[in-house]
CSV table of C-alpha atoms in Angstrom, one decimal:
chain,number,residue,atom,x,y,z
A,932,UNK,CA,30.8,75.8,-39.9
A,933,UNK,CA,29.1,77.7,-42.4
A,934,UNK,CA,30.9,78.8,-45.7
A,935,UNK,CA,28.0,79.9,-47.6
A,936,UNK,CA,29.5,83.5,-48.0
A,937,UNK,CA,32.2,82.0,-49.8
A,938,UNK,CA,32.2,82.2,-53.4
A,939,UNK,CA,34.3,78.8,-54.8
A,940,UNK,CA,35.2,79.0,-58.5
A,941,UNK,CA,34.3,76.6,-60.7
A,942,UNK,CA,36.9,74.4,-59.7
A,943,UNK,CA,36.2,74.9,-56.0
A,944,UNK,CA,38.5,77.1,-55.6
A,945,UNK,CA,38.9,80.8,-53.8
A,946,UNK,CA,42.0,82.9,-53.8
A,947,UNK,CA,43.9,83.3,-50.3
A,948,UNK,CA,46.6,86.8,-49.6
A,949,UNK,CA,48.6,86.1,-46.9
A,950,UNK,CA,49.1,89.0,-45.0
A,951,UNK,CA,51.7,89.7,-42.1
A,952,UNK,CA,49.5,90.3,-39.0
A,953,UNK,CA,52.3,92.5,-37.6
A,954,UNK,CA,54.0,94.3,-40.1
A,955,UNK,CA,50.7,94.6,-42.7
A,956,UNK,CA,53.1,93.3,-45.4
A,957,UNK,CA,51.6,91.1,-48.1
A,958,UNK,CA,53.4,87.9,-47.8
A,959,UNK,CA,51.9,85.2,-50.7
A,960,UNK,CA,48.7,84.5,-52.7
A,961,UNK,CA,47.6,80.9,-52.6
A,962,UNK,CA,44.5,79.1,-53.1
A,963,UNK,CA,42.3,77.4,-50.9
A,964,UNK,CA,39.3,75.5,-51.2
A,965,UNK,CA,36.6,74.1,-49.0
A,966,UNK,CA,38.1,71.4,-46.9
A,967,UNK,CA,41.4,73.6,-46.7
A,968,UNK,CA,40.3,76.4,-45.8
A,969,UNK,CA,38.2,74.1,-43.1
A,970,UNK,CA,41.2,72.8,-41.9
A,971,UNK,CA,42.5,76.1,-41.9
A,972,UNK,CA,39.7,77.2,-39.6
A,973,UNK,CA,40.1,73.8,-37.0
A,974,UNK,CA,43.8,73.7,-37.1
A,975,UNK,CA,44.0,77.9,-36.8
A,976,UNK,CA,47.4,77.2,-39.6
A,977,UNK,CA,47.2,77.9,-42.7
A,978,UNK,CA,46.8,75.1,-45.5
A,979,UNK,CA,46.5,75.5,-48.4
A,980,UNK,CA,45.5,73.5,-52.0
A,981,UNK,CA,48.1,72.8,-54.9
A,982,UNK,CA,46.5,73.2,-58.4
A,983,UNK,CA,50.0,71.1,-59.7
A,984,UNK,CA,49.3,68.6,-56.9
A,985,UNK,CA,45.8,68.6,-56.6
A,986,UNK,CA,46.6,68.1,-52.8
A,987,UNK,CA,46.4,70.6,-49.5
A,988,UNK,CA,49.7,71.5,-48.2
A,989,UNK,CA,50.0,72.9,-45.0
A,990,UNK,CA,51.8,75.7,-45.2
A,991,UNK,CA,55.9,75.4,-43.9
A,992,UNK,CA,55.2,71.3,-43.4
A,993,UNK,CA,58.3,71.0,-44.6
A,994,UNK,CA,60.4,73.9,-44.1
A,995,UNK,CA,59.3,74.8,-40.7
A,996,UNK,CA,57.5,78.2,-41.8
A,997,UNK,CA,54.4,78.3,-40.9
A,998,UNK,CA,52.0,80.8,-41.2
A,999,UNK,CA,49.5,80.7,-37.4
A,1000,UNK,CA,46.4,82.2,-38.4
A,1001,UNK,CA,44.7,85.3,-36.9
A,1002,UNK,CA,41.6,86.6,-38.4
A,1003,UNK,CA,40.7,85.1,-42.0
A,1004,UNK,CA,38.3,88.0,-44.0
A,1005,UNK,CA,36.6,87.6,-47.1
A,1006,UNK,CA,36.1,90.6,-49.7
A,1007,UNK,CA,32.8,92.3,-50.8
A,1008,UNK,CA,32.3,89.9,-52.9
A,1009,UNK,CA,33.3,86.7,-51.3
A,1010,UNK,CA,35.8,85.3,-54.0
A,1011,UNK,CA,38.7,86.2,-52.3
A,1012,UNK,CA,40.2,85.8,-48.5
A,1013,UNK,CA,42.6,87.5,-46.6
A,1014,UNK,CA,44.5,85.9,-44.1
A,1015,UNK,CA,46.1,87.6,-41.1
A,1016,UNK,CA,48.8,85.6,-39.9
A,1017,UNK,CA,51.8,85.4,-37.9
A,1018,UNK,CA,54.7,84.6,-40.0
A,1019,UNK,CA,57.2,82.1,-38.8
A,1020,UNK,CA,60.3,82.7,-41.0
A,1021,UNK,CA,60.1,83.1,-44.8
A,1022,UNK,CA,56.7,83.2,-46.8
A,1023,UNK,CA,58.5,82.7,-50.0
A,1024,UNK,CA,60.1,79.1,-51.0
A,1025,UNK,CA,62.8,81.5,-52.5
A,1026,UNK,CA,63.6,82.7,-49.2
A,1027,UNK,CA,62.8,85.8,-49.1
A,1028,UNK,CA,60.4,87.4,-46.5
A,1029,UNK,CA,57.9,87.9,-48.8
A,1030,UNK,CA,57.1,86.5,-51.9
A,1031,UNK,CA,56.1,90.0,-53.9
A,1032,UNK,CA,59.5,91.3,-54.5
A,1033,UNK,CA,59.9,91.9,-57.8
A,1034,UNK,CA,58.8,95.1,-59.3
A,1035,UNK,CA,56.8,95.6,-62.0
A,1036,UNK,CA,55.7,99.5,-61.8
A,1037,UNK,CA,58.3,101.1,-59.5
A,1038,UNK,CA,57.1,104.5,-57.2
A,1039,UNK,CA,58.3,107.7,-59.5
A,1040,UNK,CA,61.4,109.0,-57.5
A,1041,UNK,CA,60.8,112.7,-57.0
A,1042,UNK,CA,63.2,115.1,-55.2
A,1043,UNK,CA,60.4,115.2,-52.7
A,1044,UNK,CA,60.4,111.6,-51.4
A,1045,UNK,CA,64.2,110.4,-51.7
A,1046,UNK,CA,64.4,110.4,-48.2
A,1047,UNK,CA,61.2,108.6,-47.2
A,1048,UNK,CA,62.6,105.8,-50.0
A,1049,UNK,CA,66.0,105.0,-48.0
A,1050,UNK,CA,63.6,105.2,-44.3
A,1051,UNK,CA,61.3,102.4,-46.4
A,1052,UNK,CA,64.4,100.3,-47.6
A,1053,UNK,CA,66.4,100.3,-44.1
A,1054,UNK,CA,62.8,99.4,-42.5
A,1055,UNK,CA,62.4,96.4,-44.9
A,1056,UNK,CA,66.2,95.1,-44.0
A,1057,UNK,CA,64.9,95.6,-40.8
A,1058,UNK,CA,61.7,93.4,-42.1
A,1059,UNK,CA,64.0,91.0,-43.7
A,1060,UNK,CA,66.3,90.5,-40.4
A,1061,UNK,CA,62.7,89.9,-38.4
A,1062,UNK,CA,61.9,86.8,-41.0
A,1063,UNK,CA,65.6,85.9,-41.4
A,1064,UNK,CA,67.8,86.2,-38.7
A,1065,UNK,CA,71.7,86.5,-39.6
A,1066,UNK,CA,74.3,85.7,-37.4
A,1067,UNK,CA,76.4,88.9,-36.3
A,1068,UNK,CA,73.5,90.8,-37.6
A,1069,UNK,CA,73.1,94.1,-34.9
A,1070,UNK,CA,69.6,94.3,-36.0
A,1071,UNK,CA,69.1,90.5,-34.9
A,1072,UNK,CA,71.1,91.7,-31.6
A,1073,UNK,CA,68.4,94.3,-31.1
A,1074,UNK,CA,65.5,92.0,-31.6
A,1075,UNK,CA,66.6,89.6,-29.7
A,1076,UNK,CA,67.2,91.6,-26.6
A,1077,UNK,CA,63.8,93.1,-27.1
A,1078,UNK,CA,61.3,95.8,-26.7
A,1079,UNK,CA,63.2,97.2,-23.5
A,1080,UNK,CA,66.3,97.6,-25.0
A,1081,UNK,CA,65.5,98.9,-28.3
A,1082,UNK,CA,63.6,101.8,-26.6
A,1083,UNK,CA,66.7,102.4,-24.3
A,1084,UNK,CA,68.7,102.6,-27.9
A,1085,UNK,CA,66.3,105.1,-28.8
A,1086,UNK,CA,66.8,107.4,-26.1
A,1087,UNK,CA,70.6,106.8,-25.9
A,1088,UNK,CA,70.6,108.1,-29.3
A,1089,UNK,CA,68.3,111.1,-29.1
A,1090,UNK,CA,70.5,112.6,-26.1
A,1091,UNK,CA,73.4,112.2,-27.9
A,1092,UNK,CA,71.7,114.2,-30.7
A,1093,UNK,CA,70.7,116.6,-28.4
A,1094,UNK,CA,73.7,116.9,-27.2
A,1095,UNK,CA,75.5,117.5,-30.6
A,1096,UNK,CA,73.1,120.3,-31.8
A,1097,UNK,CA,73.3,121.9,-28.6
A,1098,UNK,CA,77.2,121.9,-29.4
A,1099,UNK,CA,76.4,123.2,-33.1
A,1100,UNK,CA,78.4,120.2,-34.5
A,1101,UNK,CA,76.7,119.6,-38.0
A,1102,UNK,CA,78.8,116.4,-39.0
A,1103,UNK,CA,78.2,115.3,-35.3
A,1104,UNK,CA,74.5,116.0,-35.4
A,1105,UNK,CA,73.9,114.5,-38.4
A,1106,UNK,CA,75.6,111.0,-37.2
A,1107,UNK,CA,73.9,111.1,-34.1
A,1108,UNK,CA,70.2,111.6,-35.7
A,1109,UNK,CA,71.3,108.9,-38.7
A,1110,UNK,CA,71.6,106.5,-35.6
A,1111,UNK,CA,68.1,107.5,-34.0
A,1112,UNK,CA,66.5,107.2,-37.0
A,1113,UNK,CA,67.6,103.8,-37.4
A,1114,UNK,CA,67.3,102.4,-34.2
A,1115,UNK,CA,63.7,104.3,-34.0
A,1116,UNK,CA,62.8,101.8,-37.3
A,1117,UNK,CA,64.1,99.0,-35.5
A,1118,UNK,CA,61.6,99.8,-32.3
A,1119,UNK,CA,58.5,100.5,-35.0
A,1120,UNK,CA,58.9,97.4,-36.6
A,1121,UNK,CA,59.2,95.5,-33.9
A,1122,UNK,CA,56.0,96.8,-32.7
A,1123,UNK,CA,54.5,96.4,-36.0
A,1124,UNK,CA,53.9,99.7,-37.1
A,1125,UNK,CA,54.7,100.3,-40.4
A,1126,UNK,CA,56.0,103.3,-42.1
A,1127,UNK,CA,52.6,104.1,-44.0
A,1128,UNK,CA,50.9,104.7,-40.6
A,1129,UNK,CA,53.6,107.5,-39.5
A,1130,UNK,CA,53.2,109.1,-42.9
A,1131,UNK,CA,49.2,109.2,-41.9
A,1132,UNK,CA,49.7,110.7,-38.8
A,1133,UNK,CA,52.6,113.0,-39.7
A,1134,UNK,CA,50.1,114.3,-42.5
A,1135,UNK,CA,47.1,114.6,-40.3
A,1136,UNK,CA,49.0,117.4,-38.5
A,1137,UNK,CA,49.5,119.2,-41.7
């Protein structure tokens, strides 16, 4: 196996970002070096190496969350990697889906993306409910029953907002479109398309 692309810092060491190979979110940076990210590459889940420890640790030995690799990439100038995996629960020991949650330089709120914020934050519940199933959780129904019956959802819930503007009932409208809009985030993360990608295509037909 040849590595020779791979630039190791001076303590043999390369930064790893752990990205979520369905959803694009970025889960957790960690470090590898050369006989983890080996292992890595034989095993095809990710391991990692503990600077504290000065020890691999595979990652969710432990806790059951393992991270199955997909496609590993390396940057332009080799010193980082990029790891596509699938997720199995939480990335972050905190519990949390993903480990970058805290926000350092928030988006500027405008009055022309309030709307697109609340669509972002009921799609990253929806995220959340994906990498943390809770009990009695609708969502979790949804996801559980599958592609099938989200899309069914979806077109339940456009009729019946069809239905409500053809009756000119604002109030009624406006429920009926709240509920497709939520059960249409449900089926787009499910699928793994994220939010960013409808915002591409919606302004490609500007």
């Amino acid at each position: 196996m040849e590595l020779s692309a791979i630039k190791f810092d001076e303590h043999g060491l390369v930064p790893a970002v752990a990205q979520d190979a369905k959803t694009g979110a970025v889960l957790m940076l960690a470090y590898m070096n050369e006989e983890s990210l080996r292992r890595t590459i034989d095993t095809g889940y990710a391991t990692y190496y503990s600077r504290s420890r000065k020890t691999l640790w595979k990652k969710g030995e432990t806790s059951g969350h393992v991270q199955r690799v997909r496609e590993i990439l390396y940057d332009c100038d080799g010193d980082t990697l990029l790891l596509k995996v699938v997720q199995t629960g939480a990335a972050c020991h905190t519990g949390a889906y993903s480990c970058f949650q805290n926000a350092l330089l928030a988006p500027q709120e405008t009055e022309a993306n309030p709307g697109a914020k609340v669509l972002q934050e009921v799609y990253n519940v929806v995220l959340d409910r994906m990498a943390n199933p809770k009990e009695g959780s609708y969502t979790n129904y949804l996801l559980d029953k599958g592609v099938e019956k989200i899309a069914k959802k979806v077109g339940e819930e456009a009729t019946e907002t069809v239905i409500a503007a053809i009756k000119n009932d604002k109030d009624e409208t406006c429920y009926e479109a709240s509920d497709l809009l939520y059960h249409l985030l449900v089926l787009l993360a499910q699928r793994g398309i994220t939010l960013d990608e409808i915002w591409t295509e919606l302004a490609s037909r500007r």
